[in-house]
PDB file of C-alpha atoms in Angstrom:
ATOM      1  CA  VAL Z   1     -31.177  25.346 -60.236  1.00 67.00           C
ATOM      2  CA  THR Z   2     -32.272  28.516 -58.519  1.00 74.00           C
ATOM      3  CA  VAL Z   3     -32.781  27.989 -54.384  1.00 82.00           C
ATOM      4  CA  THR Z   4     -34.373  30.266 -52.134  1.00 83.00           C
ATOM      5  CA  SER Z   5     -34.510  30.475 -48.195  1.00 83.00           C
ATOM      6  CA  VAL Z   6     -37.893  32.496 -48.473  1.00 81.00           C
ATOM      7  CA  LEU Z   7     -40.926  29.773 -48.374  1.00 80.00           C
ATOM      8  CA  ALA Z   8     -43.262  32.590 -49.911  1.00 80.00           C
ATOM      9  CA  GLU Z   9     -41.100  32.890 -53.043  1.00 85.00           C
ATOM     10  CA  ILE Z  10     -41.987  29.385 -53.967  1.00 87.00           C
ATOM     11  CA  PHE Z  11     -45.652  30.378 -53.940  1.00 88.00           C
ATOM     12  CA  ARG Z  12     -45.025  33.350 -55.944  1.00 88.00           C
ATOM     13  CA  ARG Z  13     -43.095  31.407 -58.619  1.00 89.00           C
ATOM     14  CA  CYS Z  14     -45.515  28.420 -58.878  1.00 91.00           C
ATOM     15  CA  ASP Z  15     -47.031  27.497 -62.149  1.00 94.00           C
ATOM     16  CA  ILE Z  16     -50.894  27.386 -61.856  1.00 95.00           C
ATOM     17  CA  ASP Z  17     -51.069  25.098 -64.799  1.00 95.00           C
ATOM     18  CA  ALA Z  18     -48.631  22.617 -63.744  1.00 95.00           C
ATOM     19  CA  LEU Z  19     -50.165  22.687 -60.263  1.00 95.00           C
ATOM     20  CA  CYS Z  20     -53.669  22.125 -61.425  1.00 95.00           C
ATOM     21  CA  GLY Z  21     -52.762  19.316 -63.721  1.00 95.00           C
ATOM     22  CA  ALA Z  22     -50.899  17.549 -61.078  1.00 96.00           C
ATOM     23  CA  LEU Z  23     -53.915  18.031 -58.746  1.00 96.00           C
ATOM     24  CA  ALA Z  24     -56.214  16.669 -61.503  1.00 95.00           C
ATOM     25  CA  LYS Z  25     -53.979  13.522 -61.916  1.00 96.00           C
ATOM     26  CA  GLN Z  26     -53.765  12.944 -58.258  1.00 96.00           C
ATOM     27  CA  SER Z  27     -57.768  13.313 -57.967  1.00 95.00           C
ATOM     28  CA  LEU Z  28     -58.355  10.878 -60.616  1.00 94.00           C
ATOM     29  CA  ASP Z  29     -55.882   8.441 -59.163  1.00 95.00           C
ATOM     30  CA  ARG Z  30     -57.747   8.901 -55.907  1.00 95.00           C
ATOM     31  CA  ALA Z  31     -61.333   8.580 -57.425  1.00 93.00           C
ATOM     32  CA  CYS Z  32     -60.284   5.216 -59.091  1.00 92.00           C
ATOM     33  CA  ARG Z  33     -59.114   3.933 -55.746  1.00 95.00           C
ATOM     34  CA  VAL Z  34     -61.649   5.226 -53.237  1.00 95.00           C
ATOM     35  CA  GLY Z  35     -64.423   6.909 -54.781  1.00 93.00           C
ATOM     36  CA  PHE Z  36     -65.315  10.199 -56.355  1.00 92.00           C
ATOM     37  CA  THR Z  37     -66.660  11.710 -53.239  1.00 93.00           C
ATOM     38  CA  THR Z  38     -63.435  11.070 -51.400  1.00 95.00           C
ATOM     39  CA  ALA Z  39     -61.430  12.483 -54.305  1.00 95.00           C
ATOM     40  CA  ARG Z  40     -63.419  15.657 -54.428  1.00 96.00           C
ATOM     41  CA  VAL Z  41     -63.119  16.134 -50.690  1.00 96.00           C
ATOM     42  CA  TRP Z  42     -59.416  15.472 -50.786  1.00 97.00           C
ATOM     43  CA  LEU Z  43     -58.949  17.883 -53.776  1.00 97.00           C
ATOM     44  CA  HIS Z  44     -60.905  20.537 -51.683  1.00 97.00           C
ATOM     45  CA  ARG Z  45     -58.716  20.138 -48.701  1.00 97.00           C
ATOM     46  CA  ARG Z  46     -55.456  20.236 -50.778  1.00 97.00           C
ATOM     47  CA  CYS Z  47     -56.742  23.692 -52.043  1.00 96.00           C
ATOM     48  CA  VAL Z  48     -57.324  24.856 -48.516  1.00 96.00           C
ATOM     49  CA  ASP Z  49     -53.836  23.553 -47.475  1.00 96.00           C
ATOM     50  CA  ILE Z  50     -52.183  25.439 -50.135  1.00 94.00           C
ATOM     51  CA  VAL Z  51     -53.804  28.593 -49.217  1.00 92.00           C
ATOM     52  CA  ARG Z  52     -53.236  28.106 -45.816  1.00 92.00           C
ATOM     53  CA  SER Z  53     -49.553  27.413 -46.308  1.00 90.00           C
ATOM     54  CA  TYR Z  54     -49.056  30.580 -48.026  1.00 89.00           C
ATOM     55  CA  ARG Z  55     -50.969  32.598 -45.365  1.00 87.00           C
ATOM     56  CA  VAL Z  56     -48.665  30.975 -42.819  1.00 86.00           C
ATOM     57  CA  SER Z  57     -45.372  31.321 -44.706  1.00 82.00           C
ATOM     58  CA  THR Z  58     -45.999  35.087 -45.233  1.00 80.00           C
ATOM     59  CA  THR Z  59     -46.954  35.961 -41.801  1.00 78.00           C
ATOM     60  CA  SER Z  60     -44.645  33.822 -39.691  1.00 63.00           C
ATOM     61  CA  GLY Z  61     -40.972  33.554 -39.614  1.00 56.00           C
ATOM     62  CA  PHE Z  62     -40.767  31.354 -42.681  1.00 52.00           C
ATOM     63  CA  GLY Z  63     -40.173  34.007 -45.124  1.00 52.00           C
ATOM     64  CA  ALA Z  64     -42.138  36.922 -43.568  1.00 51.00           C
ATOM     65  CA  THR Z  65     -42.034  40.162 -45.420  1.00 53.00           C
ATOM     66  CA  GLY Z  66     -42.824  42.311 -42.310  1.00 50.00           C
ATOM     67  CA  GLN Z  67     -46.471  42.948 -43.576  1.00 55.00           C
ATOM     68  CA  GLN Z  68     -49.445  40.649 -43.306  1.00 53.00           C
ATOM     69  CA  GLN Z  69     -50.203  39.569 -46.782  1.00 52.00           C
ATOM     70  CA  GLU Z  70     -54.043  38.970 -47.124  1.00 62.00           C
ATOM     71  CA  MET Z  71     -54.177  37.905 -50.887  1.00 81.00           C
ATOM     72  CA  LEU Z  72     -52.692  35.126 -52.594  1.00 86.00           C
ATOM     73  CA  PRO Z  73     -49.879  35.927 -55.269  1.00 90.00           C
ATOM     74  CA  GLU Z  74     -51.262  36.908 -58.745  1.00 90.00           C
ATOM     75  CA  ASN Z  75     -50.257  33.530 -60.201  1.00 91.00           C
ATOM     76  CA  LEU Z  76     -52.204  31.568 -57.644  1.00 93.00           C
ATOM     77  CA  GLN Z  77     -55.538  33.709 -57.153  1.00 93.00           C
ATOM     78  CA  LEU Z  78     -57.489  31.424 -59.472  1.00 95.00           C
ATOM     79  CA  LEU Z  79     -56.383  28.362 -57.738  1.00 96.00           C
ATOM     80  CA  PRO Z  80     -59.829  28.091 -55.770  1.00 95.00           C
ATOM     81  CA  LEU Z  81     -61.720  28.593 -59.003  1.00 97.00           C
ATOM     82  CA  TYR Z  82     -59.888  25.940 -60.848  1.00 96.00           C
ATOM     83  CA  THR Z  83     -60.000  23.663 -57.816  1.00 97.00           C
ATOM     84  CA  MET Z  84     -63.864  24.041 -57.723  1.00 96.00           C
ATOM     85  CA  ALA Z  85     -64.390  23.838 -61.593  1.00 96.00           C
ATOM     86  CA  LEU Z  86     -62.368  20.359 -61.132  1.00 95.00           C
ATOM     87  CA  GLU Z  87     -64.482  19.017 -58.510  1.00 95.00           C
ATOM     88  CA  LYS Z  88     -67.609  19.817 -60.499  1.00 94.00           C
ATOM     89  CA  SER Z  89     -66.210  18.584 -63.826  1.00 92.00           C
ATOM     90  CA  PRO Z  90     -67.597  15.391 -65.449  1.00 91.00           C
ATOM     91  CA  LEU Z  91     -64.409  13.621 -64.600  1.00 89.00           C
ATOM     92  CA  LEU Z  92     -64.965  13.655 -60.951  1.00 90.00           C
ATOM     93  CA  ARG Z  93     -68.793  13.882 -60.695  1.00 87.00           C
ATOM     94  CA  GLY Z  94     -70.111  10.783 -59.312  1.00 80.00           C
ATOM     95  CA  GLY Z  95     -73.165   8.837 -60.439  1.00 81.00           C
ATOM     96  CA  ASN Z  96     -74.609   7.281 -63.687  1.00 84.00           C
ATOM     97  CA  ASP Z  97     -75.167  10.460 -66.050  1.00 85.00           C
ATOM     98  CA  LEU Z  98     -71.832   9.641 -67.888  1.00 87.00           C
ATOM     99  CA  THR Z  99     -71.336   6.711 -69.994  1.00 89.00           C
ATOM    100  CA  SER Z 100     -68.252   4.415 -69.528  1.00 88.00           C
ATOM    101  CA  ASP Z 101     -66.983   5.648 -72.796  1.00 91.00           C
ATOM    102  CA  VAL Z 102     -67.224   9.215 -72.018  1.00 91.00           C
ATOM    103  CA  ARG Z 103     -65.611   8.919 -68.754  1.00 89.00           C
ATOM    104  CA  SER Z 104     -62.763   6.801 -70.023  1.00 91.00           C
ATOM    105  CA  ALA Z 105     -61.992   9.577 -72.679  1.00 93.00           C
ATOM    106  CA  LEU Z 106     -62.075  12.174 -70.077  1.00 92.00           C
ATOM    107  CA  MET Z 107     -59.594  10.057 -67.742  1.00 92.00           C
ATOM    108  CA  PHE Z 108     -57.422   9.391 -70.740  1.00 94.00           C
ATOM    109  CA  ARG Z 109     -57.265  13.124 -71.679  1.00 93.00           C
ATOM    110  CA  VAL Z 110     -56.153  14.071 -67.993  1.00 92.00           C
ATOM    111  CA  ARG Z 111     -53.620  11.279 -67.523  1.00 91.00           C
ATOM    112  CA  ASN Z 112     -51.751  12.229 -70.797  1.00 87.00           C
TER     113      ASN Z 112
END
């Protein structure tokens, strides 16, 4: 197992598909427990936390490279877009516009 002492390296090696899948599952669990609105807010905050953590890790002593990096690494540049798409997806959209069958099918697809 490869180990690094540079926190920014974790962000550069992150798999966006795995990250979005994990965020979707956690958001779905949160939506079932506390509601869709709270789950969407939680998801948005996680995305902001990830971006903020990357910026802090590249500009502070935690693996700073000497230059301030304004952009996310290439593999994470679409994270805000994917997060917004998940927030607006039928899976996390509240209301009665979806039948219980459709919502259950979407929940099953995300969980498996």
